[in-house]
Amino acid sequence: MKNDLASIETLRVLGALAHDCTRCVLSESRTNVVFGAGAPDADVMIVGEAPGQQEDEQGVPFVGRSGQLLDRLLGEIDLARGDVYVANVVKCRPPRNRDPLPDEIDACKGYLRRQIELVDPKVVLTLGNFSMKLLLRTTTGITAMRGTAYEWWGRFLVPTFHPAAALRGGDRVTNDIRADLTLVRNIIDGNVEYIDER
Ligand code: URA
């Protein structure tokens, strides 16, 4: 389907449209729209699921516990928050942190699609099932899909677990995220030669 936001030329204008957005019911309960943050020309764009309570209060993605773990793991591959661009599948917090619903994802996906085009990263790192399933158009779960880089619309896409899963699941999940982040580091260093086609 054609993206009606495809003609928007800058992240600033796209963000302003998102801030006034009423395309789904999440607009009725949000405190702030959490559009995205970071370097507008980043090599690495990170896509999470949906804002939580702290993100909703501050209008900034991944500022809660998941975000703190994300920052620590990014640091291990020598990336700081200011080096990457971070956004979510849906820009407004679902009430009580429930999963975003298909019609909410559908209403919001044009923003993400245009964000990716405007940032134009070398690699998209998806966190958890929602962003991976949306972008790779797959119903296969993250456990089976992670551990490799996919070719995706002329760039790399690396799916990994959501940091919230690592907070619940401990070292095994955290180490899988570490391995996927090492892949991201190798891609931005130009050391990845093979990729799975999607
Ligand atoms: N979890 C997400 O997926 N995104 C956020 O911004 C915060 C927590």
PDB file of C-alpha atoms and ligand atoms in Angstrom:
ATOM      1  CA  MET A   1       0.000   0.000   0.000  1.00  0.00           C
ATOM      2  CA  LYS A   2       1.242   3.509  -0.792  1.00  0.00           C
ATOM      3  CA  ASN A   3       2.465   5.453   2.208  1.00  0.00           C
ATOM      4  CA  ASP A   4       0.635   8.779   2.475  1.00  0.00           C
ATOM      5  CA  LEU A   5       3.638  10.101   4.448  1.00  0.00           C
ATOM      6  CA  ALA A   6       6.111   9.250   1.661  1.00  0.00           C
ATOM      7  CA  SER A   7       6.340  12.862   0.486  1.00  0.00           C
ATOM      8  CA  ILE A   8       7.399  14.214   3.892  1.00  0.00           C
ATOM      9  CA  GLU A   9      10.956  15.454   3.450  1.00  0.00           C
ATOM     10  CA  THR A  10      12.339  15.750   6.982  1.00  0.00           C
ATOM     11  CA  LEU A  11      12.173  13.927  10.316  1.00  0.00           C
ATOM     12  CA  ARG A  12      11.207  17.233  11.908  1.00  0.00           C
ATOM     13  CA  VAL A  13       8.071  17.611   9.791  1.00  0.00           C
ATOM     14  CA  LEU A  14       7.247  13.901  10.145  1.00  0.00           C
ATOM     15  CA  GLY A  15       7.623  14.220  13.920  1.00  0.00           C
ATOM     16  CA  ALA A  16       5.353  17.266  13.987  1.00  0.00           C
ATOM     17  CA  LEU A  17       2.668  15.295  12.135  1.00  0.00           C
ATOM     18  CA  ALA A  18       3.062  12.400  14.573  1.00  0.00           C
ATOM     19  CA  HIS A  19       2.670  14.776  17.510  1.00  0.00           C
ATOM     20  CA  ASP A  20      -0.774  15.796  16.241  1.00  0.00           C
ATOM     21  CA  CYS A  21      -1.727  12.261  15.156  1.00  0.00           C
ATOM     22  CA  THR A  22      -5.178  10.867  15.951  1.00  0.00           C
ATOM     23  CA  ARG A  23      -5.063   7.863  13.614  1.00  0.00           C
ATOM     24  CA  CYS A  24      -5.819   5.358  16.386  1.00  0.00           C
ATOM     25  CA  VAL A  25      -7.288   5.160  19.886  1.00  0.00           C
ATOM     26  CA  LEU A  26      -3.861   5.287  21.560  1.00  0.00           C
ATOM     27  CA  SER A  27      -3.933   9.034  20.891  1.00  0.00           C
ATOM     28  CA  GLU A  28      -6.738   9.332  23.458  1.00  0.00           C
ATOM     29  CA  SER A  29      -4.743   7.976  26.406  1.00  0.00           C
ATOM     30  CA  ARG A  30      -1.180   9.114  25.652  1.00  0.00           C
ATOM     31  CA  THR A  31       0.659  11.782  27.623  1.00  0.00           C
ATOM     32  CA  ASN A  32       3.280  12.332  24.915  1.00  0.00           C
ATOM     33  CA  VAL A  33       3.900  10.987  21.442  1.00  0.00           C
ATOM     34  CA  VAL A  34       7.225   9.134  21.465  1.00  0.00           C
ATOM     35  CA  PHE A  35       8.308   9.735  17.891  1.00  0.00           C
ATOM     36  CA  GLY A  36      12.013   8.813  17.969  1.00  0.00           C
ATOM     37  CA  ALA A  37      15.372  10.141  19.080  1.00  0.00           C
ATOM     38  CA  GLY A  38      19.033  10.080  18.179  1.00  0.00           C
ATOM     39  CA  ALA A  39      21.271  10.844  15.237  1.00  0.00           C
ATOM     40  CA  PRO A  40      19.145  11.639  12.171  1.00  0.00           C
ATOM     41  CA  ASP A  41      21.830  10.194   9.879  1.00  0.00           C
ATOM     42  CA  ALA A  42      22.766   7.176  12.005  1.00  0.00           C
ATOM     43  CA  ASP A  43      24.276   4.003  10.524  1.00  0.00           C
ATOM     44  CA  VAL A  44      22.223   1.998  13.018  1.00  0.00           C
ATOM     45  CA  MET A  45      18.485   2.434  13.540  1.00  0.00           C
ATOM     46  CA  ILE A  46      16.899   0.552  16.432  1.00  0.00           C
ATOM     47  CA  VAL A  47      13.194  -0.296  16.367  1.00  0.00           C
ATOM     48  CA  GLY A  48      11.408  -1.350  19.555  1.00  0.00           C
ATOM     49  CA  GLU A  49       7.764  -2.118  20.204  1.00  0.00           C
ATOM     50  CA  ALA A  50       5.870   0.648  21.993  1.00  0.00           C
ATOM     51  CA  PRO A  51       6.521   3.309  24.632  1.00  0.00           C
ATOM     52  CA  GLY A  52       6.115   2.319  28.272  1.00  0.00           C
ATOM     53  CA  GLN A  53       5.132   4.536  31.179  1.00  0.00           C
ATOM     54  CA  GLN A  54       8.393   6.452  31.491  1.00  0.00           C
ATOM     55  CA  GLU A  55       8.671   6.940  27.742  1.00  0.00           C
ATOM     56  CA  ASP A  56       5.081   8.226  27.657  1.00  0.00           C
ATOM     57  CA  GLU A  57       5.876  10.675  30.464  1.00  0.00           C
ATOM     58  CA  GLN A  58       9.103  11.952  28.889  1.00  0.00           C
ATOM     59  CA  GLY A  59       8.332  11.645  25.169  1.00  0.00           C
ATOM     60  CA  VAL A  60      11.634   9.812  24.597  1.00  0.00           C
ATOM     61  CA  PRO A  61      12.078   6.132  23.603  1.00  0.00           C
ATOM     62  CA  PHE A  62      13.805   3.579  25.850  1.00  0.00           C
ATOM     63  CA  VAL A  63      14.386   5.684  28.958  1.00  0.00           C
ATOM     64  CA  GLY A  64      13.138   3.023  31.411  1.00  0.00           C
ATOM     65  CA  ARG A  65      14.787  -0.205  32.591  1.00  0.00           C
ATOM     66  CA  SER A  66      14.854  -1.775  29.118  1.00  0.00           C
ATOM     67  CA  GLY A  67      16.526   1.355  27.816  1.00  0.00           C
ATOM     68  CA  GLN A  68      19.179   1.255  30.506  1.00  0.00           C
ATOM     69  CA  LEU A  69      20.053  -2.323  29.565  1.00  0.00           C
ATOM     70  CA  LEU A  70      20.008  -1.386  25.887  1.00  0.00           C
ATOM     71  CA  ASP A  71      22.479   1.442  26.541  1.00  0.00           C
ATOM     72  CA  ARG A  72      24.787  -0.886  28.454  1.00  0.00           C
ATOM     73  CA  LEU A  73      24.784  -3.480  25.667  1.00  0.00           C
ATOM     74  CA  LEU A  74      25.273  -0.828  22.971  1.00  0.00           C
ATOM     75  CA  GLY A  75      28.260   0.424  24.958  1.00  0.00           C
ATOM     76  CA  GLU A  76      29.827  -3.032  24.688  1.00  0.00           C
ATOM     77  CA  ILE A  77      30.001  -2.566  20.888  1.00  0.00           C
ATOM     78  CA  ASP A  78      31.200   0.991  21.349  1.00  0.00           C
ATOM     79  CA  LEU A  79      27.942   2.728  20.460  1.00  0.00           C
ATOM     80  CA  ALA A  80      26.280   5.448  22.520  1.00  0.00           C
ATOM     81  CA  ARG A  81      22.661   6.555  22.274  1.00  0.00           C
ATOM     82  CA  GLY A  82      23.770   9.603  20.326  1.00  0.00           C
ATOM     83  CA  ASP A  83      25.328   7.386  17.644  1.00  0.00           C
ATOM     84  CA  VAL A  84      22.086   5.572  16.792  1.00  0.00           C
ATOM     85  CA  TYR A  85      18.488   6.494  15.985  1.00  0.00           C
ATOM     86  CA  VAL A  86      15.803   4.829  18.118  1.00  0.00           C
ATOM     87  CA  ALA A  87      12.083   4.521  17.356  1.00  0.00           C
ATOM     88  CA  ASN A  88       9.175   2.183  18.026  1.00  0.00           C
ATOM     89  CA  VAL A  89       6.539   0.390  15.959  1.00  0.00           C
ATOM     90  CA  VAL A  90       3.807   2.432  17.650  1.00  0.00           C
ATOM     91  CA  LYS A  91       4.496   5.954  18.838  1.00  0.00           C
ATOM     92  CA  CYS A  92       1.962   6.093  21.663  1.00  0.00           C
ATOM     93  CA  ARG A  93       1.795   4.000  24.842  1.00  0.00           C
ATOM     94  CA  PRO A  94      -0.803   1.232  24.883  1.00  0.00           C
ATOM     95  CA  PRO A  95      -2.803   1.426  28.132  1.00  0.00           C
ATOM     96  CA  ARG A  96      -1.279  -0.676  30.964  1.00  0.00           C
ATOM     97  CA  ASN A  97       1.526  -1.650  28.548  1.00  0.00           C
ATOM     98  CA  ARG A  98      -0.664  -4.137  26.695  1.00  0.00           C
ATOM     99  CA  ASP A  99       0.518  -5.364  23.296  1.00  0.00           C
ATOM    100  CA  PRO A 100      -0.200  -3.004  20.421  1.00  0.00           C
ATOM    101  CA  LEU A 101      -3.200  -4.186  18.382  1.00  0.00           C
ATOM    102  CA  PRO A 102      -3.031  -4.922  14.643  1.00  0.00           C
ATOM    103  CA  ASP A 103      -5.105  -1.847  13.723  1.00  0.00           C
ATOM    104  CA  GLU A 104      -2.852   0.375  15.875  1.00  0.00           C
ATOM    105  CA  ILE A 105       0.276  -1.013  14.203  1.00  0.00           C
ATOM    106  CA  ASP A 106      -1.370  -0.529  10.844  1.00  0.00           C
ATOM    107  CA  ALA A 107      -2.306   3.078  11.600  1.00  0.00           C
ATOM    108  CA  CYS A 108       1.248   3.884  12.741  1.00  0.00           C
ATOM    109  CA  LYS A 109       3.434   1.955  10.314  1.00  0.00           C
ATOM    110  CA  GLY A 110       3.665   4.762   7.748  1.00  0.00           C
ATOM    111  CA  TYR A 111       5.589   6.876  10.264  1.00  0.00           C
ATOM    112  CA  LEU A 112       8.121   4.123  10.866  1.00  0.00           C
ATOM    113  CA  ARG A 113       8.502   3.367   7.191  1.00  0.00           C
ATOM    114  CA  ARG A 114       9.225   7.023   6.367  1.00  0.00           C
ATOM    115  CA  GLN A 115      11.514   7.363   9.417  1.00  0.00           C
ATOM    116  CA  ILE A 116      13.630   4.494   8.121  1.00  0.00           C
ATOM    117  CA  GLU A 117      13.786   6.040   4.646  1.00  0.00           C
ATOM    118  CA  LEU A 118      14.803   9.448   6.027  1.00  0.00           C
ATOM    119  CA  VAL A 119      17.428   8.137   8.484  1.00  0.00           C
ATOM    120  CA  ASP A 120      18.615   5.747   5.748  1.00  0.00           C
ATOM    121  CA  PRO A 121      20.658   3.541   8.099  1.00  0.00           C
ATOM    122  CA  LYS A 122      23.045   0.785   7.001  1.00  0.00           C
ATOM    123  CA  VAL A 123      21.455  -1.586   9.477  1.00  0.00           C
ATOM    124  CA  VAL A 124      18.088  -1.803  11.209  1.00  0.00           C
ATOM    125  CA  LEU A 125      18.191  -3.605  14.566  1.00  0.00           C
ATOM    126  CA  THR A 126      14.742  -4.814  15.588  1.00  0.00           C
ATOM    127  CA  LEU A 127      14.025  -5.575  19.250  1.00  0.00           C
ATOM    128  CA  GLY A 128      11.459  -8.288  19.930  1.00  0.00           C
ATOM    129  CA  ASN A 129       8.721  -9.836  17.842  1.00  0.00           C
ATOM    130  CA  PHE A 130       6.585  -6.851  16.874  1.00  0.00           C
ATOM    131  CA  SER A 131       9.148  -4.854  14.926  1.00  0.00           C
ATOM    132  CA  MET A 132      10.682  -7.951  13.324  1.00  0.00           C
ATOM    133  CA  LYS A 133       7.340  -9.393  12.227  1.00  0.00           C
ATOM    134  CA  LEU A 134       6.186  -6.061  10.830  1.00  0.00           C
ATOM    135  CA  LEU A 135       9.348  -5.294   8.867  1.00  0.00           C
ATOM    136  CA  LEU A 136      10.250  -8.801   7.678  1.00  0.00           C
ATOM    137  CA  ARG A 137       6.575  -9.679   7.084  1.00  0.00           C
ATOM    138  CA  THR A 138       6.983 -12.986   8.839  1.00  0.00           C
ATOM    139  CA  THR A 139       4.943 -14.899  11.378  1.00  0.00           C
ATOM    140  CA  THR A 140       7.994 -16.868  12.563  1.00  0.00           C
ATOM    141  CA  GLY A 141       9.053 -15.923  16.085  1.00  0.00           C
ATOM    142  CA  ILE A 142      12.182 -14.094  17.158  1.00  0.00           C
ATOM    143  CA  THR A 143      13.860 -17.163  18.694  1.00  0.00           C
ATOM    144  CA  ALA A 144      14.002 -18.841  15.287  1.00  0.00           C
ATOM    145  CA  MET A 145      14.768 -15.700  13.297  1.00  0.00           C
ATOM    146  CA  ARG A 146      17.577 -14.106  15.321  1.00  0.00           C
ATOM    147  CA  GLY A 147      21.278 -14.820  14.982  1.00  0.00           C
ATOM    148  CA  THR A 148      21.620 -13.688  11.393  1.00  0.00           C
ATOM    149  CA  ALA A 149      21.502 -10.575   9.218  1.00  0.00           C
ATOM    150  CA  TYR A 150      18.833 -10.316   6.539  1.00  0.00           C
ATOM    151  CA  GLU A 151      18.975  -8.288   3.379  1.00  0.00           C
ATOM    152  CA  TRP A 152      16.035  -5.920   3.607  1.00  0.00           C
ATOM    153  CA  TRP A 153      15.193  -3.219   1.068  1.00  0.00           C
ATOM    154  CA  GLY A 154      18.843  -2.677   0.216  1.00  0.00           C
ATOM    155  CA  ARG A 155      20.068  -2.621   3.805  1.00  0.00           C
ATOM    156  CA  PHE A 156      20.761  -5.079   6.599  1.00  0.00           C
ATOM    157  CA  LEU A 157      18.189  -6.055   9.177  1.00  0.00           C
ATOM    158  CA  VAL A 158      19.335  -7.786  12.365  1.00  0.00           C
ATOM    159  CA  PRO A 159      16.537  -9.097  14.611  1.00  0.00           C
ATOM    160  CA  THR A 160      17.223  -9.649  18.280  1.00  0.00           C
ATOM    161  CA  PHE A 161      15.328 -10.138  21.527  1.00  0.00           C
ATOM    162  CA  HIS A 162      13.727  -7.189  23.255  1.00  0.00           C
ATOM    163  CA  PRO A 163      15.805  -6.065  26.272  1.00  0.00           C
ATOM    164  CA  ALA A 164      12.681  -6.588  28.418  1.00  0.00           C
ATOM    165  CA  ALA A 165      13.026 -10.308  27.574  1.00  0.00           C
ATOM    166  CA  ALA A 166      16.610 -10.193  28.829  1.00  0.00           C
ATOM    167  CA  LEU A 167      15.462  -8.547  32.068  1.00  0.00           C
ATOM    168  CA  ARG A 168      13.077 -11.470  32.535  1.00  0.00           C
ATOM    169  CA  GLY A 169      15.183 -14.228  30.959  1.00  0.00           C
ATOM    170  CA  GLY A 170      18.634 -13.527  32.344  1.00  0.00           C
ATOM    171  CA  ASP A 171      22.067 -14.330  30.952  1.00  0.00           C
ATOM    172  CA  ARG A 172      21.081 -16.643  28.130  1.00  0.00           C
ATOM    173  CA  VAL A 173      18.891 -13.998  26.461  1.00  0.00           C
ATOM    174  CA  THR A 174      21.373 -11.214  27.250  1.00  0.00           C
ATOM    175  CA  ASN A 175      24.182 -13.184  25.631  1.00  0.00           C
ATOM    176  CA  ASP A 176      22.087 -13.788  22.516  1.00  0.00           C
ATOM    177  CA  ILE A 177      21.524 -10.021  22.268  1.00  0.00           C
ATOM    178  CA  ARG A 178      25.295  -9.532  22.690  1.00  0.00           C
ATOM    179  CA  ALA A 179      25.945 -11.923  19.783  1.00  0.00           C
ATOM    180  CA  ASP A 180      23.443 -10.058  17.580  1.00  0.00           C
ATOM    181  CA  LEU A 181      25.008  -6.722  18.505  1.00  0.00           C
ATOM    182  CA  THR A 182      28.421  -8.088  17.553  1.00  0.00           C
ATOM    183  CA  LEU A 183      26.901  -8.803  14.145  1.00  0.00           C
ATOM    184  CA  VAL A 184      25.742  -5.170  13.984  1.00  0.00           C
ATOM    185  CA  ARG A 185      29.264  -4.016  14.864  1.00  0.00           C
ATOM    186  CA  ASN A 186      30.705  -6.234  12.118  1.00  0.00           C
ATOM    187  CA  ILE A 187      28.221  -4.847   9.577  1.00  0.00           C
ATOM    188  CA  ILE A 188      29.046  -1.214  10.321  1.00  0.00           C
ATOM    189  CA  ASP A 189      32.738  -2.078  10.197  1.00  0.00           C
ATOM    190  CA  GLY A 190      32.188  -3.591   6.730  1.00  0.00           C
ATOM    191  CA  ASN A 191      33.042  -7.141   7.771  1.00  0.00           C
ATOM    192  CA  VAL A 192      29.838  -9.010   6.893  1.00  0.00           C
ATOM    193  CA  GLU A 193      29.949 -10.777   3.552  1.00  0.00           C
ATOM    194  CA  TYR A 194      26.943 -13.056   3.582  1.00  0.00           C
ATOM    195  CA  ILE A 195      23.363 -12.349   4.416  1.00  0.00           C
ATOM    196  CA  ASP A 196      20.071 -14.199   4.243  1.00  0.00           C
ATOM    197  CA  GLU A 197      17.810 -12.949   1.473  1.00  0.00           C
ATOM    198  CA  ARG A 198      14.332 -11.804   2.405  1.00  0.00           C
TER     199      ARG A 198
HETATM  200  N1  URA B   1      10.010  -0.789  25.141  1.00  0.00           N
HETATM  201  C1  URA B   1       9.927  -0.473  23.829  1.00  0.00           C
HETATM  202  O1  URA B   1       9.715  -1.314  22.979  1.00  0.00           O
HETATM  203  N2  URA B   1      10.104   0.807  23.506  1.00  0.00           N
HETATM  204  C2  URA B   1      10.355   1.775  24.378  1.00  0.00           C
HETATM  205  O2  URA B   1      10.519   2.924  23.966  1.00  0.00           O
HETATM  206  C3  URA B   1      10.437   1.407  25.729  1.00  0.00           C
HETATM  207  C4  URA B   1      10.256   0.124  26.099  1.00  0.00           C
END
